[in-house]
XYZ file of N, CA and C in Angstrom:
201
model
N -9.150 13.729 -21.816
C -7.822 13.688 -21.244
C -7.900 13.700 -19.715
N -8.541 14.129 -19.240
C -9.333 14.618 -17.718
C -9.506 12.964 -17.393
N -10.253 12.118 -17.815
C -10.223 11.139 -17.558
C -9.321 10.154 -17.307
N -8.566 10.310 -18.086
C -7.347 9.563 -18.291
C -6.094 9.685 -16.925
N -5.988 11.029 -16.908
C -5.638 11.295 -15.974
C -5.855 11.184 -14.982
N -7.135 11.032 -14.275
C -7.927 10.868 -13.094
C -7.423 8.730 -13.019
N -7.600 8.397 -13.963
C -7.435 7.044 -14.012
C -5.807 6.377 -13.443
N -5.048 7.338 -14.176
C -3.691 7.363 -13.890
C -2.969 7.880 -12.164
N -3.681 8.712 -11.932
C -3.535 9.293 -10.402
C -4.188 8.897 -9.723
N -4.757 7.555 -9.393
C -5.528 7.195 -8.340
C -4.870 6.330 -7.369
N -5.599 7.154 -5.580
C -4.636 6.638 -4.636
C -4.551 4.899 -4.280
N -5.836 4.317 -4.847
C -6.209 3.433 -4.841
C -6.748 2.555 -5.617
N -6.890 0.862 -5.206
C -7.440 0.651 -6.760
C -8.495 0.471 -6.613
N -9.422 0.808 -5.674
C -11.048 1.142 -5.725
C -11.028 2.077 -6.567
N -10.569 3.365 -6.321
C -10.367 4.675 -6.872
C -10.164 4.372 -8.329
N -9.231 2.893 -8.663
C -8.839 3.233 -9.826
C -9.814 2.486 -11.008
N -11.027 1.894 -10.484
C -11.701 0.587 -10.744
C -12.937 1.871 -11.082
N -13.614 2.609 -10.023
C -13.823 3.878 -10.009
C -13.998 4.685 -11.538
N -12.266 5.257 -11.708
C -12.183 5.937 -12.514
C -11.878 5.648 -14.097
N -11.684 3.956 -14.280
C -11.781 3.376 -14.985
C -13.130 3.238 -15.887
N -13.798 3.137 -15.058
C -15.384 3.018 -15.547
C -15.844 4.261 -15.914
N -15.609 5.588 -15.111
C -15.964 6.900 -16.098
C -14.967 6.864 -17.012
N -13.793 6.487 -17.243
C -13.224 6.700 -18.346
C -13.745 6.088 -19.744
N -14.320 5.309 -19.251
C -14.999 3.944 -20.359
C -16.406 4.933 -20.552
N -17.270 5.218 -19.798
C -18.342 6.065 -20.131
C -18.252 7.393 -20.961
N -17.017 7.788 -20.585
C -16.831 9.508 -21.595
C -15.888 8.860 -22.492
N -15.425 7.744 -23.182
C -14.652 7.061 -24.282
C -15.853 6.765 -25.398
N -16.680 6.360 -24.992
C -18.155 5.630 -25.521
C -18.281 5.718 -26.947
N -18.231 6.764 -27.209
C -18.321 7.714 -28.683
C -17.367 7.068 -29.642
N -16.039 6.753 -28.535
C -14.719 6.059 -29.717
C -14.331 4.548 -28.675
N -15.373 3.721 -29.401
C -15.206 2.767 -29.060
C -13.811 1.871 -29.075
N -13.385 2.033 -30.146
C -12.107 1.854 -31.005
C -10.925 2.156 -29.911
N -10.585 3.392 -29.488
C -10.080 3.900 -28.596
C -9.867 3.443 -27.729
N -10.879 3.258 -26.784
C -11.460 2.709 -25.565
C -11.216 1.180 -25.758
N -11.357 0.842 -26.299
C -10.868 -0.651 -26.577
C -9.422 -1.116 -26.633
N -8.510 -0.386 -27.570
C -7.325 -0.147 -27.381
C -6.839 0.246 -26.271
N -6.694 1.154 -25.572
C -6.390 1.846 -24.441
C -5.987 0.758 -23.240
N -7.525 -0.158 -23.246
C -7.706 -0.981 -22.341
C -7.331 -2.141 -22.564
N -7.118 -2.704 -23.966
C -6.769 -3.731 -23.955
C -4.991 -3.434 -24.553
N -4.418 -2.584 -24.514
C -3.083 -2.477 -25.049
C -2.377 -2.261 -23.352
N -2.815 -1.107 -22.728
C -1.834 -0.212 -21.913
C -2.689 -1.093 -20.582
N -4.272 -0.704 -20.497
C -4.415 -1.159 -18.930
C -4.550 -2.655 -18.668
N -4.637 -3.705 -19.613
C -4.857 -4.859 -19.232
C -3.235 -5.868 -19.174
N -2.302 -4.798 -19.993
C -1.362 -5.755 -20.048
C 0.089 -4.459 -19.242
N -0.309 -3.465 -18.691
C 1.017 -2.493 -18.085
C 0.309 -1.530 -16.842
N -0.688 -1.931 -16.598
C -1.437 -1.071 -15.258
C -0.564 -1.048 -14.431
N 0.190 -1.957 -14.103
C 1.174 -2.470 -12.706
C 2.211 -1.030 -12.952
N 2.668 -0.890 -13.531
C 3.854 -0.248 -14.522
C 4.100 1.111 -14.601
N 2.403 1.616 -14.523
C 2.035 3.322 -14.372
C 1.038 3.455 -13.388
N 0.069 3.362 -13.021
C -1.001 3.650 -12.199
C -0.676 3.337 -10.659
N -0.482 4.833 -10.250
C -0.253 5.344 -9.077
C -0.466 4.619 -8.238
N -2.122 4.276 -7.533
C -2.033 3.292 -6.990
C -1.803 2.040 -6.815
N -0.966 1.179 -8.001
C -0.546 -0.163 -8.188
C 1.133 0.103 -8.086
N 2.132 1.020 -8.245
C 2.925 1.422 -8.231
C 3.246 1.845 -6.662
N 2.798 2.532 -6.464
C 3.008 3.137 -4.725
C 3.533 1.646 -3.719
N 3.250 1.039 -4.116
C 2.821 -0.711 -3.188
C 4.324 -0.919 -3.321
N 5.473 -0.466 -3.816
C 6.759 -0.812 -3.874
C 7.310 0.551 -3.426
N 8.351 0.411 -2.639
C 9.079 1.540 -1.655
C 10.290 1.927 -2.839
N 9.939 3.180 -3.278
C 10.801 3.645 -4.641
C 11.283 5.206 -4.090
N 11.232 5.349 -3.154
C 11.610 6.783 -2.402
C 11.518 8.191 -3.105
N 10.072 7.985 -3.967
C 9.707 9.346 -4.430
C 10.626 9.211 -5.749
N 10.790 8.681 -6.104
C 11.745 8.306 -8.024
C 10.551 7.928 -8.493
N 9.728 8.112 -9.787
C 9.384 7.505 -10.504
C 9.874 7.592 -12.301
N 11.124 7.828 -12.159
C 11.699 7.622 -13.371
C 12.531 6.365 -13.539
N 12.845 5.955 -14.789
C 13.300 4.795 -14.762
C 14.903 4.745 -15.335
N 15.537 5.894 -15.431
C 16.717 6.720 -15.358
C 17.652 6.817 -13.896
N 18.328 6.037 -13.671
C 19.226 6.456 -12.376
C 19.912 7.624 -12.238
C-alpha cells in the first residue's frame, strides 16, 4: 500500500516514473495485480489522479470533483 501511495503523491513525473518501478518490484509476487493496476488505472487515468500530472492545471487547492 506504501507503494502505491508513494506512486500517487509524487511531485513529479521523474518521481513518478521512479516510484512506479518500485511499485512494480514489491507487486512482483502478484503479477496479476500489477498488471491490472497498470494496465486498468495507470495507463489509461494517470492524468486524472497522480499528483504530479494533476498539479500542471491551476485548480486552487480543490481536488474534489464536487463543487
Amino acid at each position: 500500500m506504501e507503494a502505491w501511495i508513494y506512486v500517487m503523491d509524487c511531485p513529479t513525473e521523474c518521481a513518478y516514473e521512479d516510484h512506479l518501478t518500485k511499485f512494480e518490484v514489491v507487486c512482483a509476487p502478484w503479477g496479476e495485480f500489477a498488471a491490472y493496476v497498470k494496465e486498468t488505472w495507470l495507463i489509461l487515468h494517470k492524468k486524472r489522479f497522480v499528483k504530479a500530472l494533476t498539479d500542471k492545471v491551476m485548480h486552487m487547492g480543490s481536488t474534489i470533483t464536487n463543487r
